[in-house]
Amino acid sequence: LKLTTVEEMEAATARLLETGAKVGADAWQLRVKNQTPHCKFGEQGVCCRICAMGPCRITPKAPRGICGCDVHGIVGRNYLKFTAGGAATHSDHGREICHTLYAAQPDGAYKVKDPEKLIRIAKEWGVETEGKDIYDLAHEMAETALMEYGKPFGVQRWLKRAPEHTQKLWHDAEIEPRAIDREVATSLHMTHMGCSSKPEALVRQSLRAGLADGWGGSMCGTEFSDVLFGTPKPIDTEANLGVMNADNVNIVVHGHDPSLSEMVCEYADDPEMIAYAKSMGAKGITVSGVCCTSNEVAMRRGIPMAGNFLQQENVVLTGACEAIVVDVQCIFPALGPLSKCFHTKFITTSPIAQMPDSDYIRFDVGTAAEKAKQIVKIACENFKNRKPDLVYIPDMKQKATVGYSLEALVKTLDGVTNSQVDVTGTTKPLIECITSGVIRGAVAMVGCNNPKIRPDYAHIELMKKLIANDIVVVASGCSAQAAAKAGLMDKAAKDLCGAGLKRVCELADIPPVLHMGSCVDISRMMVLVAELAKDSGLNISQLPVVGCAPEWMSEKAVSIGNYVVATGIDTFLGVDPYVAGSSEMGQWLTEGVRDWVEAAYTVETDIEKLVDKMIDRIEEKRTALGI
Ligand code: NFS
Ligand code: SF4
């Protein structure tokens, strides 16, 4: 196996930027220069503009805002607002999925592809399934899930999936999330002028809002996406810009909600549409993806991944992208003006993400089939507008095996322990590998790219070092795509592992970096650790498992960080979440929260040190267990 290096990826980007320069295109690489150095007040989180007496910024000469709020209150409020933004975003995505499920019909565009999973969840929630039509059940479950967003009493249903001990910690710390929307609204209430300015209270609500995401909205997103579109199983695909095909109509799906990308894939595969593409002079249609919606369709359909977050402009710069079709989140408004420099159609589809210089084709569950078809047609018709002298697709891609939902993982790992009947269908084989030391532990690698960190470098280098140390990696989001682009999701990457992990990869026939899906699918990782804890009789915080987001950038990532920590998993960040300005906030996040949830954050911007700290933490946990 020959890995693709970050240097090679950067060379390909440099070549694409030359095309960009030719047509006068802007690019994030240029905009970063204009924005550097960043505002120091903003960077440290010490600027407040939540009321019109401000903006106030804290300096040694001005230690309090006009209302008298100190730096800890300002940093804390900013942190909670950041979290609420992320929790709202993931959860609203989950809500959309519930609405799609509510609209599912046996003869409609959206069907129930995994009825077994639907029944399993219904039983878990105490909903009667006996003798019920599967679509009636789907609609009832969708409505029940939607109620989780606004129910006046009680806490999230999904919390019951956590081990008793974790549930008790949440209860005692008063961070059990109530209605999902309530935790977002309460956060915004708390951060209004003249409400909370006590770091402890702000951090507590940050954990609670995070949990409303991970053990609420995101879990709805993941679980009901599986019901609608199928629970992922191992499947082969490819990653990096080389998956685009110069002879074909290239449609790139970008964003997060599989309701759109699934339909686009469905119609791009339709013989009628392929014939249409051929009538326009192309040899066929290639759909590839960027960001999390790419992960969604890669996991379920093997649709190739053109790239991750900071590669989104590159797909247009190839000059071979007929349409980039987006829904919500992580979409650069830059795609509007950029696509105007090429023949590319930039198609926005959601009322939630509307952008200048785009063609807005409003997508909704009722008209999904018709709109998806329209989009594919527009892309085909656009093929003839290509400017051949601008076309350059870097010849760069890697093979990847993806699709490791928890269900798939459990099934796959059954192969490892000579199929002892009593342990199949549980996480016990994995626990055995860990306790025996064949695998030292696991790291959940998640999150974005950020120009502050050399893009993809941290993801890839960290993963290489972890697997060499017999630490298995589960990955999601743009981190997973970095791994796939490098080649770390090729089964042949087992050769980069320590002897123990290599053996497990051979026995189970898996790559050492396991793709668990999009960022909402980090909820899968939460269920995985919950099952590991239950099956081993340990607390989650005792497991030699940590989380890491080395290149994160979005509000969603902070929300995730909060629920991962709140679930009992130490979390390592490579970028500071704008809290450096407050020693008290730093203290709460890196130590104080440990008293409530048995885990905390580590922020380390030196990537070498970051990985060593993770390995040390995993070994510390092993020592404490005497394994
Ligand atoms: Ni996650 Fe996925 Fe990527 Fe970051 Fe954005 S696509 S939801 S936020 S940038 S990992
Ligand atoms: Fe300034 Fe206080 Fe208003 Fe913030 S809330 S802008 S610190 S006066």
XYZ file of C-alpha atoms and ligand atoms in Angstrom:
645
model
C 0.000 0.000 0.000
C 1.276 3.423 -0.899
C -0.335 6.137 1.179
C -1.128 9.476 -0.412
C 0.862 12.084 1.489
C -0.345 15.498 2.534
C 2.471 16.934 0.380
C 1.001 15.225 -2.682
C -2.461 16.524 -1.829
C -1.067 20.020 -1.397
C 0.697 19.820 -4.753
C -2.596 18.857 -6.384
C -4.312 21.792 -4.694
C -1.559 24.157 -5.846
C -2.111 22.996 -9.424
C -5.859 23.631 -9.078
C -5.236 27.072 -7.646
C -3.314 27.871 -10.832
C -6.514 27.203 -12.767
C -8.263 29.423 -10.263
C -5.785 32.231 -10.833
C -6.363 31.980 -14.581
C -10.074 32.651 -14.199
C -9.718 35.158 -11.379
C -11.160 32.895 -8.708
C -10.835 33.573 -5.017
C -9.896 30.748 -2.637
C -9.756 30.156 1.098
C -5.967 30.064 0.916
C -6.051 33.712 -0.184
C -8.763 34.774 2.229
C -6.876 33.347 5.180
C -4.059 35.751 4.370
C -6.463 38.702 4.411
C -7.856 37.633 7.776
C -4.513 37.051 9.470
C -3.687 37.969 12.152
C -7.066 37.308 13.682
C -8.578 39.654 16.255
C -6.940 38.843 19.577
C -10.062 39.658 21.587
C -12.149 37.309 19.510
C -9.512 34.628 19.625
C -9.456 34.664 23.397
C -13.222 34.891 23.673
C -13.106 38.137 25.668
C -15.322 40.229 23.413
C -19.008 40.594 24.291
C -21.665 42.086 22.030
C -24.804 40.509 23.376
C -26.288 43.877 24.326
C -26.190 47.277 22.688
C -24.293 48.963 25.523
C -21.260 47.174 24.097
C -19.423 45.772 22.392
C -17.238 45.387 25.457
C -13.822 43.834 25.389
C -11.777 42.908 28.373
C -8.263 44.257 28.819
C -6.059 44.733 31.905
C -7.246 48.361 31.957
C -10.907 47.449 31.450
C -11.464 44.259 33.441
C -15.271 44.437 33.290
C -17.897 45.156 30.667
C -20.326 48.056 31.143
C -22.771 45.765 32.953
C -19.935 44.633 35.204
C -19.513 41.187 33.698
C -15.997 39.871 34.160
C -13.890 37.982 31.653
C -14.974 34.555 32.928
C -18.640 35.375 32.412
C -18.002 36.721 28.926
C -15.885 33.762 27.828
C -18.369 31.361 29.436
C -21.382 32.893 27.734
C -19.618 32.835 24.400
C -18.771 29.181 24.916
C -22.365 28.269 25.745
C -23.690 30.201 22.747
C -21.216 28.368 20.530
C -22.436 25.060 21.910
C -26.094 25.989 21.488
C -25.446 26.815 17.843
C -23.996 23.389 17.279
C -26.673 21.532 19.235
C -29.391 23.383 17.319
C -27.812 22.554 13.989
C -27.296 18.834 14.504
C -30.675 18.488 16.156
C -32.535 20.342 13.451
C -30.934 17.992 10.944
C -32.270 15.130 13.070
C -35.687 16.757 13.051
C -35.677 16.951 9.252
C -34.974 13.228 9.134
C -37.924 12.583 11.452
C -40.127 14.597 9.110
C -38.843 12.550 6.179
C -39.709 9.382 8.079
C -43.148 10.802 8.784
C -43.650 11.214 5.037
C -42.371 7.746 4.095
C -44.787 5.721 1.970
C -44.551 2.243 0.458
C -44.952 3.713 -3.023
C -43.339 7.096 -2.338
C -39.862 8.512 -2.838
C -38.929 7.655 0.747
C -39.370 4.139 2.027
C -38.562 2.210 5.170
C -35.457 0.288 4.169
C -34.651 -1.186 7.560
C -37.952 -2.227 9.150
C -36.121 -4.466 11.617
C -34.301 -1.501 13.083
C -37.509 0.490 13.284
C -39.153 -2.298 15.270
C -36.120 -2.595 17.522
C -36.260 1.126 18.362
C -40.032 1.011 18.827
C -39.653 -1.787 21.371
C -36.906 0.156 23.090
C -39.275 3.117 23.381
C -42.165 0.996 24.557
C -44.233 1.586 21.430
C -46.582 -1.273 20.514
C -45.424 -3.009 17.318
C -47.556 -6.161 17.236
C -49.778 -6.407 14.171
C -48.980 -2.880 13.073
C -48.347 -1.925 9.459
C -44.688 -0.930 9.165
C -45.566 2.472 7.696
C -48.093 3.173 10.425
C -45.356 2.329 12.889
C -42.888 4.564 11.033
C -45.282 7.504 11.238
C -46.027 6.898 14.887
C -42.316 6.650 15.697
C -41.542 9.765 13.678
C -44.165 11.690 15.612
C -42.918 10.316 18.918
C -39.374 11.350 18.008
C -40.529 14.811 16.965
C -42.132 15.195 20.394
C -38.678 14.718 21.930
C -37.864 18.146 20.573
C -40.511 19.980 22.520
C -41.977 17.788 25.213
C -42.847 19.785 28.323
C -41.859 17.136 30.853
C -39.229 14.446 31.263
C -35.834 13.858 29.730
C -34.593 12.381 26.444
C -35.683 8.823 25.685
C -32.318 7.847 24.249
C -30.604 8.395 27.621
C -31.820 4.954 28.661
C -29.255 3.482 26.289
C -26.461 4.689 28.565
C -25.164 2.516 31.419
C -26.968 3.079 34.736
C -23.852 4.661 36.185
C -23.685 7.271 33.428
C -27.369 8.026 33.783
C -26.860 8.577 37.490
C -23.943 10.935 36.897
C -26.098 12.959 34.504
C -28.956 13.027 36.972
C -26.802 14.058 39.902
C -25.078 16.794 37.898
C -28.469 18.005 36.643
C -27.382 17.749 33.043
C -29.905 15.216 31.756
C -31.241 16.902 28.632
C -34.954 17.657 28.656
C -36.670 18.561 25.375
C -34.008 19.147 22.710
C -35.271 22.585 21.722
C -35.597 23.522 25.366
C -31.890 23.010 25.995
C -31.071 25.247 23.055
C -33.574 27.878 24.154
C -32.454 27.698 27.780
C -28.872 28.195 26.644
C -29.836 31.323 24.731
C -31.843 32.511 27.726
C -28.917 31.945 30.069
C -26.593 33.898 27.799
C -28.908 36.880 27.463
C -27.678 40.086 29.006
C -28.051 39.976 32.747
C -28.593 36.209 33.157
C -25.775 33.750 33.929
C -22.212 34.938 34.278
C -20.972 32.181 36.577
C -18.663 29.801 34.654
C -19.847 26.749 36.571
C -23.460 27.282 35.520
C -22.522 28.062 31.929
C -20.355 24.964 31.629
C -23.062 22.794 33.153
C -25.588 24.008 30.596
C -23.015 23.519 27.819
C -22.804 19.843 28.746
C -26.559 19.597 28.915
C -27.069 21.227 25.516
C -24.353 18.973 24.120
C -26.130 15.915 25.487
C -29.392 17.123 23.937
C -27.496 16.887 20.666
C -25.556 13.623 21.013
C -28.119 11.687 23.021
C -31.059 13.518 21.453
C -31.145 15.216 18.068
C -28.100 13.573 16.504
C -29.200 10.153 17.678
C -32.585 10.740 16.028
C -30.720 11.754 12.881
C -28.587 8.643 12.798
C -31.131 6.063 13.865
C -33.961 7.215 11.643
C -31.625 7.750 8.671
C -30.762 4.077 9.064
C -34.442 3.166 9.150
C -35.092 5.176 5.985
C -31.975 4.548 3.956
C -30.594 1.347 5.419
C -28.155 0.627 8.238
C -24.633 0.810 6.805
C -22.690 -2.394 6.156
C -19.082 -2.681 5.010
C -18.820 -1.482 1.431
C -15.956 -0.553 -0.889
C -15.531 2.938 -2.239
C -12.837 5.446 -3.182
C -11.717 8.824 -1.962
C -10.060 11.999 -3.206
C -10.545 14.238 -6.237
C -9.505 11.489 -8.636
C -12.937 9.914 -8.156
C -14.345 12.582 -10.452
C -14.412 11.414 -14.060
C -13.555 13.779 -16.907
C -15.638 11.788 -19.392
C -18.771 11.880 -17.261
C -21.238 14.392 -15.983
C -19.952 15.112 -12.486
C -22.479 15.870 -9.796
C -21.066 16.655 -6.374
C -23.345 16.418 -3.349
C -22.333 18.563 -0.402
C -23.892 19.222 2.955
C -25.438 16.927 5.525
C -28.990 15.718 5.043
C -29.185 12.355 3.246
C -32.786 13.103 2.257
C -31.361 15.130 -0.633
C -28.194 13.210 -1.498
C -29.977 9.838 -1.453
C -32.484 11.078 -4.015
C -29.802 12.612 -6.237
C -27.895 9.308 -6.177
C -31.087 7.421 -6.914
C -31.811 9.429 -10.059
C -28.215 9.674 -11.256
C -28.363 5.882 -11.402
C -31.575 5.823 -13.410
C -31.021 4.380 -16.943
C -33.173 7.147 -18.364
C -30.886 9.776 -16.849
C -27.731 7.980 -17.944
C -29.086 7.878 -21.477
C -29.798 11.581 -21.165
C -26.202 12.233 -20.078
C -24.988 10.278 -23.107
C -27.210 12.314 -25.390
C -25.349 15.354 -24.072
C -21.990 13.914 -25.068
C -20.915 12.413 -21.754
C -20.133 8.744 -21.144
C -22.180 8.570 -17.971
C -22.858 10.223 -14.626
C -20.524 10.263 -11.640
C -21.861 11.362 -8.283
C -19.274 12.075 -5.634
C -19.491 13.911 -2.362
C -17.977 16.452 -0.038
C -18.391 16.701 3.742
C -20.889 14.700 5.747
C -23.559 14.047 3.162
C -20.744 12.352 1.260
C -20.128 10.162 4.296
C -23.826 9.296 4.396
C -23.995 8.081 0.798
C -20.547 6.486 0.937
C -21.590 4.426 3.966
C -24.822 3.230 2.364
C -24.153 3.207 -1.377
C -20.388 3.248 -1.817
C -20.621 6.652 -3.530
C -17.024 7.950 -3.719
C -15.819 10.830 -1.562
C -14.297 13.688 -3.577
C -12.990 15.318 -0.461
C -13.589 16.946 2.871
C -14.362 20.430 4.137
C -11.358 22.411 2.911
C -11.450 20.644 -0.431
C -14.912 21.897 -1.361
C -13.570 24.649 -3.615
C -11.219 22.158 -5.274
C -14.072 20.188 -6.796
C -15.173 23.291 -8.686
C -11.564 24.187 -9.569
C -11.290 20.903 -11.498
C -13.380 22.579 -14.169
C -15.193 19.263 -14.522
C -17.996 19.774 -12.010
C -21.322 20.181 -13.775
C -23.245 20.755 -10.551
C -22.460 21.060 -6.889
C -25.703 20.389 -5.065
C -25.893 21.442 -1.450
C -28.348 21.264 1.412
C -27.251 22.575 4.807
C -24.124 23.261 6.893
C -20.410 23.680 6.174
C -21.045 25.058 2.695
C -18.723 27.914 1.761
C -20.661 30.931 0.470
C -17.526 31.201 -1.692
C -18.989 28.499 -3.925
C -21.346 31.086 -5.426
C -18.770 33.439 -6.935
C -16.375 30.543 -7.572
C -18.876 28.592 -9.633
C -19.461 31.737 -11.717
C -15.801 31.522 -12.850
C -16.574 28.093 -14.306
C -19.545 26.462 -15.986
C -20.516 24.828 -12.662
C -24.090 25.125 -11.413
C -24.162 25.845 -7.710
C -27.539 24.505 -6.614
C -28.852 25.353 -3.173
C -31.891 23.410 -2.023
C -32.743 24.333 1.556
C -34.521 27.360 2.975
C -32.009 27.035 5.825
C -28.961 27.551 3.605
C -29.664 30.149 0.932
C -26.741 31.823 -0.784
C -26.137 34.520 -3.384
C -25.001 33.392 -6.828
C -26.726 30.039 -6.546
C -29.642 28.433 -8.339
C -32.200 27.752 -5.664
C -34.221 24.620 -6.283
C -36.232 24.161 -3.144
C -36.221 20.573 -2.077
C -38.867 19.067 0.167
C -40.116 15.595 0.967
C -43.287 15.999 -1.060
C -41.525 16.821 -4.323
C -38.193 15.056 -3.694
C -38.285 12.710 -6.679
C -39.265 15.387 -9.163
C -36.668 17.883 -7.852
C -33.873 15.325 -7.756
C -34.611 14.430 -11.349
C -34.642 18.102 -12.305
C -31.241 18.597 -10.652
C -29.681 15.612 -12.414
C -31.076 16.864 -15.733
C -29.651 20.342 -15.219
C -26.243 18.795 -14.550
C -26.434 16.702 -17.719
C -27.437 19.678 -19.815
C -24.545 21.645 -18.380
C -21.954 19.151 -19.640
C -21.715 20.886 -23.006
C -20.813 24.178 -21.322
C -17.528 22.842 -19.989
C -14.405 24.711 -20.992
C -12.060 21.876 -21.931
C -8.898 23.907 -21.394
C -9.884 24.479 -17.748
C -10.413 20.803 -16.981
C -7.863 19.208 -14.719
C -8.742 16.441 -12.273
C -5.792 15.424 -10.087
C -5.108 11.763 -10.658
C -5.283 10.945 -7.012
C -7.515 8.524 -5.166
C -7.386 5.677 -2.682
C -9.508 2.645 -2.040
C -11.528 2.576 1.164
C -13.822 0.149 2.914
C -16.470 2.073 4.824
C -19.835 1.403 6.438
C -19.023 0.456 10.015
C -22.240 1.161 11.823
C -22.327 -0.308 15.310
C -24.437 -3.174 13.986
C -21.881 -3.888 11.251
C -18.973 -3.582 13.649
C -20.425 -6.056 16.116
C -21.070 -8.501 13.319
C -17.622 -8.086 11.826
C -15.813 -8.530 15.113
C -17.626 -11.765 15.806
C -15.024 -13.189 13.442
C -12.192 -12.381 15.814
C -12.891 -14.745 18.703
C -13.207 -18.153 17.072
C -16.970 -17.549 17.197
C -17.629 -18.507 20.818
C -21.381 -18.664 20.747
C -21.975 -16.827 24.015
C -20.201 -13.676 22.925
C -21.458 -13.162 19.395
C -23.714 -10.226 18.773
C -22.085 -8.223 21.563
C -19.002 -6.059 21.921
C -17.322 -8.801 23.955
C -14.878 -9.839 21.224
C -13.631 -6.263 21.104
C -13.374 -6.163 24.895
C -11.342 -9.363 24.805
C -8.940 -7.822 22.297
C -8.562 -4.788 24.539
C -8.173 -6.580 27.870
C -5.665 -9.027 26.429
C -3.699 -6.049 25.124
C -3.802 -7.151 21.494
C -5.436 -3.769 20.975
C -4.325 -1.135 23.513
C -7.428 0.998 23.165
C -9.494 3.075 20.792
C -9.567 6.667 19.657
C -12.588 8.353 18.139
C -11.145 10.735 15.540
C -13.680 13.301 14.476
C -14.238 16.779 13.182
C -13.334 19.218 10.522
C -10.378 20.855 8.827
C -9.241 24.274 9.901
C -6.654 26.425 8.111
C -5.096 27.040 11.543
C -3.826 23.468 11.364
C -2.166 22.181 8.205
C -5.265 20.603 6.607
C -5.537 16.827 6.959
C -1.997 16.603 8.331
C -3.045 16.286 11.956
C -5.777 13.763 11.178
C -3.501 11.556 9.117
C -0.337 11.763 11.228
C -2.245 11.141 14.442
C -4.002 8.121 13.007
C -0.765 6.666 11.654
C 0.887 6.913 15.036
C -2.143 5.511 16.858
C -2.503 2.422 14.700
C 1.249 1.817 14.848
C 0.737 1.706 18.612
C -2.039 -0.879 18.344
C -4.774 1.638 18.981
C -7.787 1.148 16.743
C -9.331 4.301 15.288
C -13.006 4.921 14.697
C -13.531 7.988 12.546
C -16.358 10.179 11.321
C -16.974 13.427 9.481
C -14.145 15.139 7.666
C -11.612 13.248 9.759
C -12.847 9.997 8.220
C -12.477 11.510 4.771
C -8.912 12.571 5.529
C -8.177 8.965 6.473
C -9.811 7.623 3.329
C -7.946 10.064 1.076
C -4.655 9.038 2.611
C -5.381 5.319 2.198
C -5.864 4.488 5.870
C -9.262 2.922 5.175
C -7.764 0.503 2.702
C -7.579 -2.925 4.330
C -3.937 -3.041 3.240
C -3.263 -0.302 5.813
C -3.049 -3.143 8.326
C 0.649 -3.208 7.441
C 1.045 0.146 9.181
C -0.286 -1.268 12.454
C 1.453 -2.771 15.413
C 1.456 -6.562 15.451
C -1.659 -6.870 17.627
C -3.942 -4.566 15.693
C -2.633 -6.004 12.449
C -3.707 -9.466 13.566
C -7.194 -8.224 14.457
C -7.508 -6.485 11.083
C -6.574 -9.745 9.366
C -8.949 -11.890 11.402
C -11.903 -9.559 11.072
C -10.972 -8.403 7.562
C -11.230 -4.714 8.461
C -9.090 -1.622 7.920
C -7.447 -0.198 11.067
C -9.360 3.068 10.718
C -13.076 2.371 10.755
C -15.481 4.759 9.073
C -18.497 5.169 11.361
C -20.218 7.849 9.321
C -21.042 11.533 9.421
C -20.788 13.843 12.414
C -24.326 13.126 13.597
C -23.156 9.500 13.562
C -20.876 10.226 16.488
C -24.028 9.111 18.263
C -23.071 5.626 16.994
C -19.816 5.967 18.879
C -21.735 6.899 22.028
C -23.828 3.754 21.761
C -20.651 1.761 21.106
C -18.976 2.926 24.320
C -22.234 2.405 26.215
C -22.352 -1.188 24.986
C -18.651 -1.704 25.747
C -19.243 -0.494 29.292
C -22.300 -2.684 29.792
C -20.683 -5.760 28.282
C -17.502 -5.329 30.333
C -19.094 -4.233 33.594
C -16.891 -1.136 33.597
C -17.831 2.526 33.605
C -17.383 4.340 30.308
C -14.702 6.521 31.885
C -12.658 3.429 32.755
C -12.433 2.236 29.154
C -9.111 2.916 27.394
C -10.910 5.111 24.908
C -10.510 8.809 24.119
C -11.945 11.279 21.618
C -10.028 13.689 19.428
C -10.832 16.594 17.102
C -7.441 17.903 15.996
C -8.583 20.290 13.254
C -12.117 21.220 14.314
C -13.739 24.515 13.330
C -17.548 24.452 13.675
C -20.043 25.137 16.461
C -21.233 21.580 15.932
C -17.811 20.314 16.892
C -18.000 22.089 20.245
C -21.419 20.650 20.895
C -19.974 17.216 20.100
C -17.012 17.809 22.390
C -19.395 18.595 25.213
C -21.420 15.431 24.842
C -18.385 13.232 24.358
C -16.857 14.595 27.577
C -20.239 14.384 29.324
C -20.453 10.741 28.292
C -17.254 10.057 30.223
C -14.683 10.159 27.430
C -11.597 12.371 27.684
C -11.517 14.631 24.653
C -8.452 16.126 22.981
C -8.719 19.274 20.881
C -6.104 20.676 18.532
C -7.756 24.108 18.348
C -8.744 26.216 21.369
C -12.515 26.894 21.581
C -12.037 30.627 22.247
C -11.641 30.136 25.982
C -7.975 31.064 26.418
C -9.017 34.426 27.866
C -10.483 32.941 31.039
C -8.449 30.922 33.499
C -11.645 29.887 35.268
C -13.290 28.568 32.111
C -10.074 26.749 31.255
C -10.074 25.202 34.712
C -13.707 24.080 34.446
C -13.323 22.496 31.050
C -9.994 20.777 31.601
C -10.511 19.711 35.223
C -13.696 20.858 36.943
C -16.128 18.872 34.810
C -14.289 15.674 35.765
C -16.063 15.769 39.156
C -19.417 15.552 37.397
C -18.802 13.292 34.417
C -15.433 11.554 35.052
C -13.865 13.080 31.933
C -12.534 16.416 30.711
C -10.946 18.290 27.819
C -7.298 18.594 26.901
C -6.404 21.385 24.494
C -3.037 20.920 22.816
C -2.127 22.738 19.642
C 1.178 20.890 19.220
C 0.109 17.842 17.231
C 3.034 15.675 18.318
C 2.255 16.322 21.948
C -1.460 15.820 21.330
C -1.022 12.251 20.131
C 1.440 11.403 22.897
C -1.002 12.713 25.473
C -3.729 10.491 24.064
C -1.535 7.417 24.111
C -0.483 8.224 27.688
C -4.105 8.600 28.743
C -5.001 5.256 27.206
C -2.090 3.569 28.965
C -3.033 5.246 32.262
C -6.508 3.806 31.954
C -5.104 0.368 31.254
C -2.828 0.572 34.273
C -5.737 1.610 36.484
C -7.613 -1.490 35.327
C -4.579 -3.701 35.816
C -4.624 -4.813 32.168
Ni -18.795 17.852 11.067
Fe -19.806 17.398 8.820
Fe -16.827 18.393 8.183
Fe -16.733 19.642 10.388
Fe -18.532 20.189 8.691
S -18.836 18.459 7.302
S -20.977 17.763 10.521
S -18.722 20.152 10.984
S -16.460 20.427 8.438
S -16.499 17.489 10.233
Fe -20.949 44.757 27.566
Fe -22.311 43.476 29.493
Fe -23.551 44.260 27.257
Fe -21.796 42.298 27.170
S -23.739 42.285 28.267
S -21.965 43.973 25.703
S -20.315 42.934 28.721
S -22.604 45.598 28.798
